[in-house]
Amino acid sequence: MTTLHIDLGNLPALALGCTVFAGGGGGDPRIGEQMAMEAIREFGPVEIRSLDAFDDDDLIMPCGMIGAPTVMVEKIPNGAEGRAIRETYERMFGRPVTAVMPFEMGGINGVLPVAWAAYAGLPLLDADFMGRAFPELQMLTPHLYGMSGSPAVITDERMQTVVFNTRDNIWLEKLVRNCVASLGGSACGGLYPMSVGQARRPAIAGTVSKAIRMGETIRRGGGDPIDSIVRVAPVVRLGQGKVVDIERRTSGGFVRGSALIEGLGTDKGRLFRLEFQNENLVVLEDGEPLATVPDIITLLDIHTGHGIVTEGTRYGQRIQIVAFPSPPVWTTAEGLRAVGPRAFGYDFDFLSVADRHA
Amino acid sequence: MTTLHIDLGNLPALALGCTVFAGGGGGDPRIGEQMAMEAIREFGPVEIRSLDAFDDDDLIMPCGMIGAPTVMVEKIPNGAEGRAIRETYERMFGRPVTAVMPFEMGGINGVLPVAWAAYAGLPLLDADFMGRAFPELQMLTPHLYGMSGSPAVITDERMQTVVFNTRDNIWLEKLVRNCVASLGGSACGGLYPMSVGQARRPAIAGTVSKAIRMGETIRRGGGDPIDSIVRVAPVVRLGQGKVVDIERRTSGGFVRGSALIEGLGTDKGRLFRLEFQNENLVVLEDGEPLATVPDIITLLDIHTGHGIVTEGTRYGQRIQIVAFPSPPVWTTAEGLRAVGPRAFGYDFDFLSVADRHA
């Protein structure tokens, strides 16, 4: 087992990889990257460790930002939120947190926990609970195993904390979402705290190091970015085009909306409709789905291969629409009930890009 | 010092007294009375003790319901909420709660803590933090002394808990109010937990026993109810009449609205307008205030002298409009800033009924 670190050298690659796996969501990673950079400068690189490197009783802290990515870009954390979450959990559990973990590997949430780990002098777990980004709190893998997201801790840049113990994870989503809206639309949080032993089943392993590899590949560049990407993860091209319309509304702690993409080159004459709730949910063509959650639908800059986050989508952008097959845990019957198209109100079933195009 | 108890004999008097001092708010005490009755039947009478009967380090639990009284009458607590609040505080403070205290002496909140004290086998403090009822969380006396309402605990009939640690009491009101709205419009809570030593300054002493005396006087009845009431507390008659219009809307954890009252008897020809936000805020005549918060404005049934709660006001009711002079703590400059008419958005100053009519 080689020891991997996140340092000033590979941090930009991690941030870039996070835009690719986020499915458009998770917030612009540049804010988290900036904070992680400052933290690493001050406290040194952050060690990345797999679950196997810990004892079963070790306490992990899954954490990140919660709320609308459109708000996150303007409502910057102050850096101390991670400490507020950690101290609250340590008081509650009566033992120290042993490792920091991104609860979702995508957007700002793949990078911000690096800053919190650096400040705390703790390692970062090479795993997350989504294998991508999703908008709601019951859309984490432990939910599928009947595990509770409580106690959840929400904190803001004013160092206020709110601790939730709810009957189930649907109530948790409802109460936390509302609290985050009251706090201005985004906040930082810890969810599904558990021991390493408990985390072995739900954790999706290797997602941090995979995002770094993805970012490094794209940064090396040369030729069609997709040729680089496919070396790290199977990816399906859905089409290329130009963003000709984008509509976003931020309310209740989410950003929802859609984008219209007119085909270019070999896709001239086609019209794609992308719909999102923080993350990209479906791509439609002539009213029929081309790809759906939980597959990871990402808009890539046609030249650089950088992922474009929901709030960064602009009229005129030239993009590739690609999809990565979902982590397998989400394509079970249980998984699809939580994060399939019907969980987001669509009247059609999941359509695996792996089956159709890969 | 004689030891006073709340038993099945004087509980109805307490509940009745609570309608008089609530200023129309605090929720219909009958629900709390029913719960306290069951608790006393099972666990025996509850001892009422003054602050002097405790040690400085003893921990008190100020508690009650929070939300719209219109909702409280339909969303009944299950009785165990007091235990959830107590256990949360005991874990947090690392020592047992020594006494239960109503945070407001009015409506359901003057009676429900009796049930919680009975279940816990704890005494009830003969004091509260309002000397009446008020709708918002910064409208408690400790706020005037710069004391924090945090940690506040909210719980519901599903035994969910949310614990708030906020920067100030205005944020506490905002976050708790929103959470209560998410929980369906009303919930149970503990606020401003503190030691007996800390409570000596902000506590308004004797309000539980005063409500019992008031209820007993009214229940004995005979003649004009106001002649009985004035024996317990100075009271000012503002007018008598018939409710000819009532408008109520419940939103965001409050009930707001107004009632029109047409003068009867010696007040024939007069028209009174009562405005409320959970509690009665002002009585106007020809657009001019007759009485304002923090004086306690109460509608009394013209025959029985029973107080009529906001959500119990109906077309056709024959009522006396009376006002009790506010507890002195609220008529200081600081007090009026928190609970005077301007704190509720009115463009006029406090007008003491004690000065004008008593």
XYZ file of C-alpha atoms in Angstrom:
716
model
C 0.000 0.000 0.000
C 1.619 3.244 -1.135
C 0.857 6.388 0.812
C -0.778 9.062 -1.283
C -0.883 12.721 -0.300
C -2.793 15.716 -1.497
C -0.316 18.539 -1.862
C -0.078 21.776 -3.806
C 1.006 19.713 -6.842
C -1.992 17.445 -7.254
C -4.682 19.573 -5.615
C -5.611 21.261 -8.929
C -5.980 17.798 -10.492
C -8.329 16.748 -7.681
C -10.406 19.896 -8.179
C -10.573 19.284 -11.914
C -11.508 15.628 -11.464
C -14.280 16.757 -9.120
C -15.936 18.730 -11.929
C -16.011 15.600 -14.077
C -17.598 13.241 -11.533
C -19.988 15.761 -10.033
C -22.541 15.460 -12.816
C -22.679 19.244 -12.961
C -23.292 19.660 -9.235
C -21.511 19.885 -5.932
C -20.613 23.520 -6.437
C -17.674 25.132 -8.197
C -14.582 23.383 -6.788
C -12.409 26.467 -7.175
C -13.619 27.842 -3.819
C -12.764 24.606 -2.059
C -9.479 24.418 -3.946
C -8.500 27.885 -2.758
C -9.295 26.985 0.843
C -7.461 23.649 0.631
C -4.471 25.410 -0.896
C -4.229 27.831 2.017
C -4.648 25.027 4.527
C -1.974 22.841 2.884
C 0.407 25.824 2.690
C 0.001 26.349 6.411
C -0.263 22.783 7.719
C 1.317 20.626 5.017
C -0.017 17.900 2.690
C -2.987 15.734 3.637
C -2.522 11.989 3.716
C -5.098 9.951 1.776
C -5.782 6.564 3.335
C -8.058 3.697 2.446
C -10.535 2.281 4.969
C -8.204 -0.697 5.491
C -5.664 1.600 7.118
C -7.981 2.237 10.084
C -9.308 0.294 13.059
C -12.956 -0.682 13.121
C -13.672 1.643 16.062
C -12.134 4.716 14.461
C -14.645 7.534 14.019
C -15.014 9.086 10.570
C -16.558 12.451 9.778
C -18.334 12.578 6.388
C -18.689 16.265 5.569
C -19.156 18.927 2.925
C -21.369 21.815 1.898
C -25.147 21.548 1.627
C -27.380 23.855 -0.357
C -27.627 25.535 -3.722
C -24.337 25.674 -5.668
C -25.435 29.042 -7.060
C -25.295 30.375 -3.500
C -22.064 28.602 -2.521
C -20.079 30.664 -5.023
C -21.063 33.858 -3.176
C -21.385 32.659 0.426
C -17.854 31.565 1.152
C -17.082 29.352 4.174
C -14.600 30.894 6.617
C -12.518 27.719 6.966
C -13.387 26.967 10.589
C -16.645 25.133 9.821
C -14.851 21.789 9.718
C -13.632 22.346 13.258
C -17.134 23.231 14.478
C -18.486 19.995 12.966
C -15.603 17.932 14.344
C -15.829 19.358 17.863
C -19.582 18.830 17.933
C -19.169 15.177 16.942
C -16.292 14.626 19.360
C -18.356 16.014 22.253
C -21.313 13.892 21.182
C -19.458 10.617 20.646
C -16.950 11.137 23.446
C -13.988 10.218 21.256
C -11.824 11.936 18.644
C -12.578 11.958 14.935
C -9.915 9.808 13.231
C -10.469 10.642 9.573
C -12.231 13.228 7.446
C -14.275 11.971 4.488
C -15.987 13.834 1.651
C -19.637 12.740 1.799
C -19.850 13.301 -1.950
C -17.045 13.201 -4.493
C -17.925 16.105 -6.689
C -17.625 19.840 -7.029
C -16.572 21.813 -3.987
C -17.370 18.841 -1.793
C -14.519 16.760 -3.133
C -12.020 19.490 -2.200
C -13.311 21.366 0.854
C -12.848 18.350 3.193
C -9.154 18.426 2.197
C -8.928 21.870 3.812
C -10.736 20.633 6.925
C -8.449 17.575 7.146
C -5.367 19.806 6.832
C -6.572 22.164 9.569
C -7.320 19.202 11.847
C -4.084 17.368 11.067
C -6.153 14.337 10.081
C -5.973 12.002 7.073
C -8.613 12.036 4.351
C -10.428 8.801 3.586
C -10.089 7.664 -0.043
C -13.839 7.074 -0.346
C -17.195 8.830 -0.308
C -20.879 7.915 0.119
C -22.102 8.753 -3.405
C -19.364 8.025 -5.954
C -20.528 11.275 -7.551
C -22.692 14.198 -6.300
C -26.427 14.114 -5.533
C -28.698 16.869 -4.246
C -30.485 15.294 -1.241
C -29.467 13.825 2.108
C -31.141 10.444 1.671
C -29.128 10.016 -1.537
C -26.082 8.661 0.274
C -25.216 4.968 0.212
C -25.636 4.383 3.985
C -29.338 5.180 3.496
C -29.604 2.064 1.308
C -28.261 -0.018 4.194
C -30.793 1.383 6.635
C -28.236 3.586 8.375
C -29.157 6.948 9.857
C -27.809 10.302 8.695
C -28.304 11.511 12.288
C -26.806 13.069 14.223
C -26.252 15.611 11.474
C -24.463 18.880 12.247
C -25.030 22.035 10.224
C -22.816 25.061 10.700
C -22.305 28.367 8.931
C -19.638 31.046 8.569
C -20.975 32.657 11.775
C -20.023 29.471 13.657
C -23.620 28.698 14.534
C -24.408 24.990 14.860
C -27.635 23.049 14.552
C -27.708 19.340 15.429
C -30.456 17.111 14.032
C -31.639 13.750 15.339
C -34.504 12.678 13.121
C -36.724 9.637 12.828
C -35.492 8.867 9.309
C -33.391 10.330 6.527
C -36.363 11.823 4.657
C -37.145 13.958 7.722
C -33.456 14.777 7.950
C -33.461 16.051 4.369
C -36.579 18.130 5.017
C -35.377 19.736 8.255
C -31.778 20.286 7.173
C -32.830 21.711 3.793
C -35.110 24.179 5.491
C -32.447 25.172 8.000
C -29.911 25.675 5.211
C -32.427 27.907 3.419
C -32.828 29.955 6.636
C -29.065 30.278 6.869
C -29.031 31.905 3.441
C -29.113 29.014 0.970
C -25.933 27.098 1.730
C -24.079 25.882 4.809
C -21.507 23.306 5.864
C -22.416 20.013 7.402
C -21.508 16.629 8.766
C -23.799 13.665 7.977
C -23.926 9.934 8.631
C -21.142 9.921 11.227
C -20.016 6.356 11.854
C -17.153 4.082 12.758
C -14.805 2.674 10.136
C -16.310 -0.760 10.779
C -19.778 0.542 9.947
C -18.491 2.391 6.881
C -16.988 -0.660 5.181
C -20.223 -1.653 3.455
C -21.601 1.730 2.303
C -18.290 3.435 1.442
C -17.479 3.714 -2.258
C -13.747 3.176 -2.147
C -11.046 4.905 -4.160
C -13.068 7.879 -5.355
C -10.632 10.545 -4.144
C -7.627 8.988 -5.860
C -9.722 8.328 -8.972
C -10.673 12.019 -9.184
C -6.985 12.946 -8.898
C -6.077 10.526 -11.709
C -8.891 11.897 -13.838
C -7.759 15.478 -13.270
C -4.148 14.612 -14.039
C -5.116 12.920 -17.299
C -7.184 15.868 -18.452
C -4.484 18.363 -17.443
C -1.847 16.525 -19.472
C -4.198 17.104 -22.425
C -3.330 16.440 -26.073
C -5.880 15.401 -28.685
C -9.553 14.822 -27.914
C -10.055 15.137 -24.122
C -12.398 12.153 -24.180
C -9.551 9.925 -25.343
C -7.726 10.878 -22.128
C -10.781 10.488 -19.910
C -11.599 6.998 -21.098
C -8.214 5.841 -19.826
C -9.423 6.486 -16.235
C -13.116 5.647 -16.445
C -15.514 4.255 -19.046
C -17.387 7.169 -20.596
C -20.149 7.450 -23.197
C -20.441 10.340 -25.668
C -24.030 11.542 -25.918
C -23.467 14.430 -28.299
C -21.691 17.731 -28.840
C -23.169 21.153 -29.268
C -23.603 24.745 -28.179
C -25.568 25.951 -25.176
C -28.355 28.069 -26.676
C -30.562 28.529 -23.607
C -30.056 28.176 -19.886
C -32.660 28.666 -17.192
C -31.854 28.435 -13.454
C -33.875 29.273 -10.355
C -32.598 29.036 -6.805
C -35.132 28.273 -4.095
C -35.465 26.179 -0.973
C -31.778 25.302 -0.886
C -31.648 23.957 -4.449
C -30.916 25.301 -7.899
C -33.237 23.830 -10.514
C -33.488 24.443 -14.217
C -32.599 23.296 -17.683
C -30.298 23.978 -20.622
C -30.904 23.625 -24.350
C -27.955 22.433 -26.434
C -27.951 22.652 -30.254
C -25.918 19.941 -31.949
C -22.680 20.856 -33.731
C -20.414 18.967 -36.166
C -21.559 15.361 -36.538
C -24.513 16.178 -34.240
C -25.747 19.120 -36.323
C -29.546 19.192 -36.406
C -29.983 17.510 -33.016
C -31.400 19.356 -29.965
C -30.593 18.206 -26.441
C -32.402 19.259 -23.295
C -30.517 18.930 -19.999
C -32.500 19.149 -16.736
C -30.942 19.589 -13.292
C -31.590 19.874 -9.575
C -28.141 20.919 -8.305
C -26.873 17.924 -10.315
C -27.730 16.987 -13.904
C -30.716 14.639 -13.811
C -31.533 13.737 -17.415
C -30.621 14.508 -21.012
C -33.601 14.387 -23.363
C -33.771 14.376 -27.150
C -37.171 14.720 -28.823
C -38.724 14.179 -25.407
C -36.984 10.809 -24.945
C -34.271 10.252 -22.353
C -30.727 9.713 -23.671
C -29.286 9.345 -20.191
C -30.702 9.588 -16.656
C -29.627 9.578 -13.027
C -27.912 7.776 -11.404
C -25.532 7.714 -14.404
C -23.236 10.708 -14.121
C -24.143 13.221 -16.818
C -21.460 15.852 -17.335
C -20.984 18.764 -19.703
C -17.321 18.962 -20.736
C -15.683 21.966 -22.342
C -15.158 20.744 -25.907
C -11.527 21.924 -26.035
C -10.164 21.459 -22.501
C -12.275 18.544 -21.232
C -12.961 20.455 -18.009
C -16.325 19.690 -16.412
C -18.809 22.557 -16.382
C -20.804 22.967 -13.172
C -24.497 23.823 -13.230
C -23.980 27.420 -12.150
C -21.137 27.839 -14.661
C -23.164 26.896 -17.734
C -23.418 29.871 -20.095
C -24.980 30.713 -23.440
C -22.636 29.961 -26.308
C -20.426 27.399 -24.553
C -19.204 24.602 -26.867
C -19.572 21.372 -24.954
C -19.507 17.590 -25.119
C -22.333 15.844 -23.283
C -20.950 12.667 -21.743
C -22.140 10.127 -19.214
C -20.233 7.845 -16.848
C -21.961 4.632 -15.782
C -23.292 4.960 -12.239
C -21.552 3.262 -9.315
C -23.234 -0.187 -9.176
C -24.787 0.411 -5.738
C -27.217 2.934 -7.258
C -28.519 0.692 -10.044
C -30.003 -1.942 -7.719
C -33.769 -1.764 -7.126
C -33.100 -0.106 -3.738
C -30.628 2.309 -5.271
C -32.957 3.349 -8.074
C -35.774 3.914 -5.584
C -33.531 6.495 -3.897
C -31.870 8.170 -6.886
C -33.446 6.868 -10.098
C -35.392 9.175 -12.422
C -38.670 8.462 -10.596
C -37.139 9.731 -7.309
C -36.867 13.103 -9.075
C -40.415 13.072 -10.384
C -39.814 11.669 -13.880
C -42.261 9.194 -15.348
C -39.696 6.889 -16.923
C -37.276 4.234 -15.734
C -33.501 4.295 -15.487
C -31.729 3.784 -18.771
C -28.161 2.623 -18.323
C -25.651 4.276 -20.664
C -23.410 1.281 -20.043
C -25.994 -0.992 -21.696
C -26.743 1.279 -24.610
C -23.556 2.935 -25.720
C -20.441 1.718 -23.939
C -42.498 29.279 53.216
C -45.534 27.086 52.645
C -45.255 24.320 50.086
C -47.730 24.649 47.267
C -48.705 21.797 44.996
C -50.513 21.540 41.708
C -53.011 18.720 42.053
C -56.246 17.696 40.366
C -58.045 20.259 42.559
C -56.266 23.443 41.507
C -55.096 22.431 38.023
C -58.288 23.781 36.369
C -57.721 27.094 38.169
C -54.167 27.259 36.823
C -55.423 26.571 33.301
C -58.079 29.245 33.648
C -55.598 31.761 35.047
C -53.360 31.040 32.079
C -56.045 32.248 29.654
C -56.219 35.545 31.513
C -52.493 36.338 31.576
C -51.708 35.016 28.106
C -52.970 38.106 26.321
C -54.889 35.845 23.967
C -51.902 33.686 23.119
C -49.919 30.722 24.313
C -52.423 28.260 22.892
C -55.601 26.825 24.356
C -54.631 25.596 27.838
C -57.172 22.762 27.767
C -54.749 20.507 25.869
C -52.022 21.108 28.426
C -54.547 20.731 31.246
C -55.610 17.325 29.935
C -52.008 16.157 29.728
C -51.146 17.510 33.177
C -54.248 15.820 34.586
C -53.165 12.435 33.261
C -49.619 12.939 34.509
C -50.759 13.988 38.007
C -53.165 11.042 38.164
C -50.297 8.691 37.416
C -47.405 10.327 39.283
C -49.038 12.531 41.908
C -49.135 16.299 42.526
C -46.322 18.587 41.390
C -44.587 20.698 43.972
C -44.285 24.411 43.175
C -41.141 25.977 44.576
C -39.692 29.452 44.473
C -36.153 30.086 43.237
C -35.029 30.520 46.875
C -35.699 26.838 47.501
C -32.841 25.822 45.168
C -29.058 25.969 45.161
C -27.316 28.358 42.797
C -25.865 25.487 40.752
C -29.168 23.706 40.224
C -30.081 23.416 36.535
C -33.501 24.644 35.424
C -35.282 23.713 32.230
C -37.481 26.515 30.823
C -39.828 24.836 28.378
C -43.109 24.923 26.503
C -44.633 24.787 23.033
C -43.455 26.979 20.156
C -45.457 27.792 17.056
C -48.899 28.829 15.972
C -51.625 28.262 18.609
C -54.032 27.493 15.765
C -51.869 24.462 14.972
C -51.273 23.411 18.586
C -54.956 22.598 19.044
C -54.708 19.964 16.288
C -51.109 18.759 16.616
C -51.152 17.284 20.100
C -47.899 16.514 21.939
C -47.517 12.868 22.952
C -46.353 13.662 26.492
C -42.787 12.428 26.130
C -41.436 15.654 24.625
C -40.470 16.968 28.059
C -38.285 13.919 28.602
C -36.587 14.356 25.220
C -35.768 17.976 26.097
C -34.596 17.054 29.605
C -32.397 14.172 28.469
C -30.835 16.327 25.754
C -29.972 19.025 28.285
C -28.695 16.537 30.852
C -26.358 14.974 28.287
C -25.221 18.404 27.179
C -24.660 19.913 30.626
C -23.489 16.691 32.249
C -25.772 17.112 35.253
C -29.445 16.490 36.046
C -32.195 19.043 35.556
C -33.395 20.099 39.025
C -36.570 22.004 38.190
C -38.967 22.481 35.304
C -40.062 26.031 34.512
C -42.697 27.376 32.103
C -40.826 29.776 29.829
C -44.050 31.737 29.435
C -46.976 31.919 31.828
C -49.860 31.803 29.449
C -52.081 29.492 27.485
C -50.959 25.906 27.074
C -47.453 26.896 28.133
C -48.457 27.623 31.707
C -49.877 24.095 32.072
C -47.920 21.720 29.820
C -44.702 22.028 31.902
C -46.766 20.752 34.866
C -47.218 17.490 32.956
C -43.513 17.312 32.147
C -42.595 18.014 35.797
C -44.964 15.262 36.961
C -43.515 12.724 34.510
C -39.979 13.652 35.585
C -40.779 13.685 39.311
C -39.393 17.230 39.455
C -40.731 20.400 41.088
C -42.080 23.288 39.011
C -40.504 26.696 39.506
C -42.975 29.396 40.565
C -41.687 31.793 37.921
C -41.412 32.315 34.175
C -39.404 34.465 31.737
C -42.247 36.606 30.362
C -44.830 37.245 33.071
C -47.344 36.671 30.244
C -47.037 35.134 26.741
C -45.154 36.589 23.762
C -44.706 35.174 20.258
C -40.927 35.308 19.674
C -37.842 33.759 21.260
C -35.989 36.996 21.922
C -39.029 38.178 23.904
C -37.917 36.470 27.098
C -36.433 38.423 29.991
C -32.968 36.767 29.864
C -32.527 38.377 26.437
C -32.666 41.791 28.144
C -29.760 40.744 30.378
C -27.638 39.666 27.424
C -28.171 35.972 28.122
C -28.324 33.420 25.332
C -31.349 31.282 24.471
C -28.892 28.624 23.245
C -28.591 25.743 23.458
C -32.247 25.488 22.494
C -33.826 22.069 21.972
C -36.814 21.527 19.698
C -38.661 18.229 19.677
C -41.870 16.912 18.186
C -44.354 14.103 18.744
C -42.121 11.832 16.614
C -39.355 12.279 19.221
C -37.083 14.024 16.754
C -34.730 16.596 18.309
C -32.959 19.609 16.875
C -30.409 21.489 18.989
C -29.530 25.089 18.138
C -26.431 27.051 19.133
C -26.750 30.456 17.531
C -24.748 33.653 17.554
C -27.603 35.621 19.102
C -31.261 35.301 20.016
C -32.517 36.909 16.810
C -30.836 34.128 14.814
C -32.277 31.644 17.289
C -35.791 32.949 16.645
C -35.252 32.788 12.877
C -33.842 29.249 12.796
C -36.182 27.764 15.400
C -39.249 29.382 13.824
C -38.334 27.927 10.466
C -37.684 24.487 11.936
C -41.021 24.569 13.770
C -42.725 25.452 10.487
C -41.002 22.436 8.844
C -42.224 20.236 11.674
C -45.789 21.215 10.840
C -46.343 24.553 12.567
C -45.839 23.773 16.232
C -43.372 21.813 18.350
C -42.116 21.556 21.920
C -38.948 23.200 23.098
C -36.488 24.112 25.802
C -34.918 27.585 25.729
C -32.512 29.646 27.815
C -31.353 26.738 29.970
C -29.468 28.092 32.979
C -28.565 27.596 36.601
C -30.763 28.889 39.417
C -28.064 31.440 40.225
C -28.219 32.812 36.675
C -32.017 32.817 36.718
C -32.388 35.022 39.792
C -32.230 38.279 37.839
C -34.356 37.474 34.751
C -36.993 35.266 36.433
C -40.371 36.873 37.028
C -41.250 35.307 40.344
C -44.615 34.062 41.558
C -46.379 33.882 38.217
C -47.519 30.252 38.541
C -49.129 30.788 41.939
C -50.614 34.083 40.743
C -52.286 32.317 37.796
C -53.730 29.737 40.203
C -55.099 32.486 42.469
C -56.560 34.269 39.435
C -58.237 31.088 38.212
C -59.622 30.310 41.662
C -61.087 33.793 41.988
C -62.790 33.607 38.608
C -64.087 30.091 39.272
C -65.683 31.169 42.557
C -67.532 33.702 40.373
C -70.425 35.861 41.566
C -71.211 39.319 40.228
C -69.089 41.048 37.594
C -66.039 38.856 36.904
C -63.855 41.940 36.783
C -64.618 42.656 40.431
C -63.108 39.245 41.228
C -60.124 39.664 38.937
C -59.095 43.008 40.386
C -58.614 41.324 43.757
C -55.651 39.390 42.308
C -54.184 41.862 39.840
C -54.812 45.478 38.813
C -56.873 45.460 35.634
C -58.171 48.191 33.331
C -61.476 47.935 31.435
C -61.100 49.079 27.862
C -64.625 48.371 26.672
C -67.260 45.726 26.166
C -68.802 44.536 22.960
C -69.550 41.820 20.460
C -67.072 40.229 18.063
C -68.389 41.151 14.595
C -65.416 40.120 12.466
C -62.407 37.898 12.948
C -59.612 37.276 10.490
C -56.759 34.818 11.139
C -53.996 33.453 8.933
C -51.447 30.862 9.987
C -48.052 30.998 8.319
C -44.395 30.636 9.180
C -45.123 29.326 12.683
C -47.369 32.231 13.690
C -51.047 33.058 13.593
C -51.661 36.702 12.677
C -54.861 38.616 12.229
C -57.404 40.972 13.738
C -60.864 41.126 15.272
C -63.491 43.864 15.119
C -65.570 44.399 18.257
C -68.735 46.524 18.254
C -69.451 48.259 21.555
C -72.403 47.131 23.652
C -74.187 48.680 26.677
C -72.338 51.756 27.912
C -69.898 51.301 25.001
C -72.609 51.270 22.311
C -71.476 53.168 19.219
C -67.782 52.424 19.770
C -65.771 50.149 17.436
C -62.637 48.390 18.646
C -60.012 46.743 16.481
C -57.813 44.085 18.081
C -54.630 42.998 16.261
C -52.591 39.915 17.140
C -49.518 37.842 16.318
C -50.139 34.726 18.430
C -50.723 37.197 21.294
C -52.875 40.339 21.274
C -50.657 43.247 20.268
C -52.852 46.357 20.255
C -56.429 47.551 20.645
C -57.276 50.486 18.405
C -60.263 52.833 18.379
C -60.650 55.275 15.500
C -57.110 54.349 14.457
C -55.666 55.391 17.831
C -54.215 52.849 20.277
C -56.169 52.239 23.482
C -53.673 49.692 24.751
C -50.478 48.150 23.357
C -47.915 45.494 24.118
C -46.283 44.831 26.526
C -49.453 45.469 28.560
C -51.456 42.260 28.630
C -54.558 42.703 26.484
C -57.170 40.009 27.092
C -60.647 39.311 25.837
C -62.791 37.994 28.691
C -66.109 36.223 28.274
C -68.539 38.855 29.543
C -70.409 36.384 31.759
C -67.805 33.922 33.028
C -64.652 36.046 33.019
C -62.765 33.274 31.230
C -59.999 34.492 28.935
C -60.548 33.848 25.222
C -57.509 32.668 23.278
C -56.750 33.991 19.810
C -57.807 30.825 18.040
C -60.976 30.620 20.170
C -62.327 34.044 19.198
C -65.605 33.663 17.294
C -68.201 35.874 15.646
C -70.903 36.897 18.079
C -68.963 36.398 21.316
C -69.864 38.943 24.018
C -66.630 40.067 25.576
C -64.927 42.529 27.879
C -61.654 43.941 26.583
C -59.308 44.369 29.526
C -55.640 45.093 30.014
C -53.248 44.210 32.811
C -50.245 46.482 33.295
C -47.099 44.841 31.928
C -44.487 43.342 34.244
C -42.127 46.293 34.934
C -39.126 44.647 33.217
C -40.781 45.131 29.820
C -41.507 48.857 30.185
C -37.849 49.880 30.462
C -36.213 51.289 27.318
C -34.530 47.902 26.759
C -37.755 46.024 27.382
C -39.757 48.166 24.970
C -37.096 47.730 22.295
C -37.739 43.973 22.512
C -41.522 43.849 22.957
C -42.961 47.359 22.567
C -45.308 48.209 19.694
C -42.399 49.206 17.415
C -40.882 45.708 17.800
C -44.041 44.461 16.080
C -43.908 47.021 13.283
C -46.242 49.681 14.713
C -45.390 53.328 14.266
C -46.388 54.465 17.752
C -44.939 54.268 21.234
C -46.010 52.199 24.213
C -48.994 53.625 26.048
C -49.238 52.325 29.588
C -52.754 51.418 30.699
C -51.512 51.854 34.253
C -50.887 55.568 33.564
C -54.088 56.199 31.671
C -56.844 54.235 33.258
C -55.857 52.480 36.473
